[in-house]
C-alpha positions as semicolon CSV with decimal commas, in nm:
position;residue;x (nm);y (nm);z (nm)
1;M;9,021;14,483;9,296
2;R;9,254;14,722;9,479
3;I;9,134;15,059;9,604
4;T;9,383;15,326;9,499
5;W;9,325;15,572;9,780
6;I;9,386;15,296;10,037
7;D;9,724;15,220;9,883
8;T;9,795;15,593;9,877
9;I;9,715;15,645;10,245
10;R;9,916;15,336;10,338
11;G;10,208;15,455;10,128
12;I;10,213;15,804;10,279
13;S;10,177;15,662;10,630
14;M;10,458;15,411;10,574
15;M;10,690;15,683;10,446
16;A;10,607;15,893;10,753
17;I;10,703;15,602;10,979
18;L;11,028;15,552;10,786
19;L;11,105;15,924;10,827
20;F;11,049;15,903;11,202
21;H;11,278;15,600;11,238
22;T;11,539;15,769;11,019
23;E;11,542;16,071;11,250
24;V;11,566;15,854;11,563
25;Y;11,844;15,622;11,445
26;Y;12,043;15,889;11,261
27;T;12,029;16,165;11,523
28;G;11,928;15,978;11,839
29;Q;11,594;16,158;11,869
30;G;11,275;16,240;11,683
31;L;11,319;16,594;11,552
32;I;10,963;16,653;11,436
33;P;10,735;16,602;11,740
34;Y;10,583;16,253;11,747
35;H;10,227;16,375;11,802
36;L;10,232;16,588;11,487
37;Y;10,234;16,294;11,246
38;V;10,352;15,952;11,373
39;T;10,041;15,873;11,576
40;N;9,826;15,970;11,279
41;A;10,025;15,750;11,040
42;L;9,965;15,452;11,269
43;I;9,595;15,530;11,315
44;A;9,553;15,553;10,937
45;F;9,666;15,191;10,908
46;F;9,418;15,086;11,175
47;F;9,136;15,272;11,001
48;V;9,212;15,098;10,672
49;S;9,208;14,760;10,846
50;G;8,859;14,835;10,977
51;Y;8,747;14,964;10,637
52;L;8,849;14,636;10,473
53;F;8,653;14,432;10,727
54;H;8,333;14,501;10,537
55;H;8,286;14,378;10,181
56;P;7,966;14,515;10,023
57;D;7,920;14,209;9,802
58;N;7,992;13,940;10,063
59;A;7,851;13,854;10,405
60;F;8,099;13,862;10,690
61;S;8,264;13,523;10,754
62;I;8,462;13,493;11,076
63;R;8,629;13,176;10,949
64;H;8,752;13,354;10,638
65;K;8,864;13,655;10,844
66;L;9,060;13,448;11,096
67;T;9,224;13,258;10,811
68;T;9,323;13,591;10,653
69;I;9,466;13,717;10,982
70;L;9,671;13,397;11,014
71;R;9,799;13,411;10,656
72;K;9,848;13,787;10,620
73;L;9,965;13,883;10,971
74;V;10,051;13,595;11,207
75;I;10,270;13,391;10,970
76;P;10,458;13,698;10,834
77;Y;10,509;13,815;11,194
78;F;10,695;13,498;11,289
79;I;10,882;13,470;10,958
80;F;11,023;13,823;10,959
81;T;11,087;13,860;11,331
82;I;11,280;13,531;11,335
83;I;11,481;13,634;11,027
84;L;11,572;13,962;11,198
85;A;11,641;13,802;11,537
86;I;12,014;13,739;11,487
87;P;12,109;14,084;11,347
88;K;11,889;14,246;11,614
89;A;12,074;14,066;11,893
90;M;12,408;14,160;11,737
91;V;12,323;14,530;11,710
92;H;12,174;14,561;12,059
93;D;12,450;14,475;12,304
94;D;12,207;14,471;12,596
95;M;11,991;14,199;12,438
96;S;12,077;13,828;12,429
97;F;11,939;13,583;12,175
98;T;11,709;13,455;12,449
99;D;11,573;13,807;12,504
100;V;11,510;13,851;12,133
101;F;11,327;13,521;12,093
102;M;11,122;13,587;12,405
103;S;11,017;13,919;12,254
104;I;10,900;13,727;11,947
105;L;10,697;13,478;12,151
106;T;10,535;13,754;12,358
107;G;10,443;13,964;12,055
108;K;10,682;14,246;12,137
109;A;10,922;14,197;11,845
110;S;10,685;14,402;11,626
111;W;10,431;14,578;11,846
112;F;10,236;14,722;11,551
113;V;10,173;14,386;11,385
114;A;10,098;14,218;11,720
115;T;9,851;14,496;11,800
116;L;9,681;14,457;11,464
117;I;9,654;14,079;11,505
118;I;9,482;14,100;11,845
119;A;9,265;14,398;11,749
120;E;9,139;14,228;11,433
121;I;9,060;13,907;11,622
122;V;8,865;14,097;11,888
123;F;8,684;14,311;11,630
124;A;8,600;14,005;11,422
125;A;8,445;13,846;11,730
126;I;8,240;14,161;11,801
127;I;8,105;14,169;11,446
128;Y;8,034;13,797;11,438
129;Y;7,845;13,781;11,767
130;F;7,674;14,119;11,760
131;Q;7,630;14,215;11,393
132;H;7,257;14,136;11,419
133;L;7,220;14,412;11,678
134;K;7,169;14,779;11,601
135;E;7,468;14,997;11,508
136;P;7,489;15,184;11,843
137;T;7,549;14,852;12,023
138;V;7,843;14,763;11,799
139;F;7,976;15,117;11,848
140;I;7,957;15,082;12,228
141;L;8,126;14,741;12,224
142;S;8,407;14,881;12,008
143;T;8,453;15,195;12,216
144;L;8,415;15,060;12,570
145;P;8,758;14,884;12,568
146;Y;8,918;15,219;12,474
147;L;8,757;15,381;12,777
148;L;8,867;15,095;13,003
149;I;9,229;15,128;12,889
150;A;9,210;15,507;12,938
151;A;9,080;15,455;13,292
152;A;9,344;15,190;13,366
153;Y;9,628;15,420;13,263
154;H;9,478;15,704;13,464
155;F;9,428;15,517;13,790
156;L;9,683;15,233;13,782
157;S;10,061;15,216;13,771
158;S;10,189;15,232;13,413
159;E;10,480;15,003;13,508
160;T;10,235;14,733;13,615
161;L;10,029;14,772;13,300
162;V;10,334;14,758;13,071
163;S;10,462;14,441;13,240
164;C;10,139;14,252;13,165
165;N;10,093;14,380;12,809
166;L;10,156;14,044;12,637
167;W;10,089;14,053;12,262
168;C;10,013;14,423;12,305
169;W;9,654;14,351;12,404
170;Q;9,623;14,693;12,566
171;N;9,731;14,866;12,243
172;A;9,484;14,645;12,056
173;L;9,193;14,756;12,273
174;L;9,307;15,116;12,233
175;I;9,274;15,106;11,853
176;L;8,934;14,934;11,832
177;P;8,743;15,263;11,781
178;F;8,954;15,336;11,472
179;L;8,881;14,992;11,326
180;Y;8,514;15,054;11,395
181;M;8,530;15,395;11,224
182;G;8,663;15,237;10,906
183;Y;8,408;14,955;10,922
184;Y;8,118;15,194;10,983
185;L;8,209;15,435;10,703
186;R;8,238;15,159;10,446
187;R;7,897;15,028;10,546
188;N;7,758;15,381;10,516
189;K;7,920;15,494;10,194
190;H;7,684;15,790;10,153
191;L;7,838;15,944;10,467
192;F;8,189;15,855;10,360
193;D;8,150;16,030;10,024
194;T;8,062;16,362;10,191
195;I;8,415;16,408;10,330
196;T;8,556;16,476;9,983
197;S;8,344;16,788;9,934
198;K;8,532;17,118;9,938
199;K;8,351;17,238;10,251
200;A;8,425;16,915;10,437
201;I;8,793;16,921;10,343
202;L;8,823;17,284;10,455
203;F;8,645;17,206;10,782
204;L;8,870;16,905;10,848
205;F;9,183;17,104;10,760
206;V;9,094;17,379;11,008
207;G;9,023;17,112;11,269
208;V;9,362;16,948;11,214
209;I;9,545;17,282;11,243
210;I;9,365;17,374;11,566
211;L;9,428;17,031;11,719
212;K;9,797;17,022;11,627
213;Y;9,848;17,375;11,756
214;W;9,674;17,285;12,084
215;E;9,877;16,967;12,125
216;H;10,204;17,145;12,052
217;Q;10,133;17,437;12,281
218;H;10,041;17,205;12,568
219;Q;10,318;16,955;12,487
220;L;10,079;16,661;12,485
221;F;10,199;16,303;12,458
222;L;9,998;16,082;12,221
223;T;10,234;15,785;12,203
224;M;10,075;15,448;12,127
225;E;10,374;15,228;12,217
226;P;10,455;15,242;12,495
227;I;10,117;15,390;12,581
228;I;10,199;15,740;12,701
229;V;9,890;15,953;12,647
230;T;9,829;16,287;12,816
231;S;9,468;16,305;12,700
232;F;9,280;16,003;12,567
233;F;9,000;16,233;12,456
234;I;9,237;16,436;12,239
235;L;9,392;16,115;12,102
236;L;9,048;15,994;11,992
237;L;8,941;16,331;11,853
238;D;9,272;16,385;11,673
239;G;9,263;16,031;11,535
240;I;8,917;16,078;11,387
241;I;8,958;16,427;11,239
242;T;9,312;16,386;11,105
243;T;9,235;16,045;10,956
244;L;8,926;16,177;10,779
245;F;9,127;16,469;10,642
246;L;9,406;16,240;10,521
247;I;9,154;16,008;10,354
248;A;8,977;16,301;10,185
249;I;9,306;16,420;10,038
250;C;9,413;16,071;9,930
251;R;9,080;16,014;9,754
252;I;9,118;16,318;9,530
253;I;9,491;16,319;9,450
254;P;9,606;16,123;9,141
255;D;9,772;15,783;9,156
256;I;10,144;15,835;9,229
257;S;10,307;15,501;9,152
258;P;10,593;15,502;9,408
259;I;10,351;15,592;9,688
260;T;10,083;15,338;9,593
261;W;10,347;15,067;9,541
262;T;10,476;15,138;9,891
263;G;10,120;15,116;10,021
264;K;10,056;14,782;9,853
265;H;10,367;14,634;10,016
266;S;10,359;14,831;10,343
267;L;10,360;14,524;10,570
268;V;10,710;14,419;10,462
269;Y;10,831;14,779;10,478
270;Y;10,715;14,786;10,838
271;F;10,914;14,480;10,941
272;F;11,233;14,648;10,816
273;C;11,154;15,003;10,934
274;G;11,395;14,961;11,226
275;A;11,671;14,752;11,070
276;V;11,718;14,958;10,753
277;P;11,737;15,302;10,923
278;T;11,984;15,149;11,171
279;A;12,205;15,014;10,892
280;I;12,192;15,335;10,686
281;S;12,262;15,552;10,991
282;M;12,562;15,341;11,090
283;G;12,694;15,362;10,734
284;L;12,651;15,739;10,709
285;L;12,816;15,801;11,044
286;K;13,104;15,573;10,946
287;V;13,179;15,778;10,631
288;G;13,154;16,105;10,825
289;F;12,812;16,219;10,703
290;I;12,707;16,340;11,048
291;Y;12,394;16,537;11,129
292;D;12,497;16,889;11,228
293;G;12,161;17,059;11,262
294;Q;12,087;17,091;10,891
295;Y;11,771;16,899;10,809
296;W;11,875;16,821;10,454
297;H;12,107;16,560;10,605
298;I;11,796;16,385;10,737
299;L;11,636;16,399;10,394
300;V;11,942;16,237;10,234
301;A;11,939;15,964;10,499
302;F;11,564;15,917;10,451
303;L;11,603;15,882;10,074
304;L;11,865;15,611;10,124
305;V;11,644;15,438;10,381
306;Y;11,347;15,447;10,148
307;L;11,544;15,318;9,849
308;L;11,703;15,032;10,044
309;S;11,371;14,943;10,208
310;T;11,206;14,939;9,866
311;F;11,478;14,716;9,721
312;I;11,447;14,470;10,011
313;T;11,067;14,471;9,991
314;W;11,078;14,410;9,614
315;G;11,314;14,118;9,673
316;V;11,094;13,970;9,945
317;Y;10,784;13,980;9,725
318;K;10,981;13,815;9,445
319;V;11,059;13,523;9,675
320;I;10,750;13,507;9,900
321;R;10,389;13,561;9,798
322;L;10,216;13,741;10,086
């Protein structure tokens, strides 16, 4: 049985990512600062992945989980990145077909999906081998890799770290605490239910406003790919508070069909979140619909991107059962 608020949060997050890519490909830059919403949209997906790790009625099975990762993430990764390889090489003049296919083999053709694959495998291993231990131990094992990555990017050369980031393993270790947060809150539903109270929502809202104001005033970078993070502490704090606020809102708002449908099919949307904005932007520029500083142009472009992405996603699910 599907959980409506999960589809809602996925749908909102996917639309936020489409908006960001629309801005970038249509104008050449992200107009709304990245740290204000893009990082949070990505973290929301990671939280949901952790939340779905635990099934109250079934014991955890690593064999079942690894099979699910293979069927739901690994196979779609190779299918869609290979399908998009030729048009990608044609659009990017500085990339050969060899470069494109190497990016597929190294997990860089879709960093988000590659990150999720590695993170879920690592988290599944942690749960399988250490689930018999007390909760603080699992928390430490899920958080320690985050601290190691933070230390590595503080003390080591970022160029060196980026060059050895095959299958985005560094990004995967960075998101483990957010998977754990989702996993923990589903196992402790009594705590999870408290965030929808009016006092909790107000508290979380104030926290989000303060954090976003602080980040904007200090021009912090909270970019997850490539990893460019001014403060790993703020990234973690922001990720927790903003995600909890977003979940609280999504749990109390009614089911809005276009949003939940987008959330149900968000994986396919993600594979085309670069190609579709590129195509729409090229088309709009060709007919003279050029961005001149008025944001409503972006909204028109975004609407076209969303509609085309939805049509493609609908077609894909008609042909392939994911």
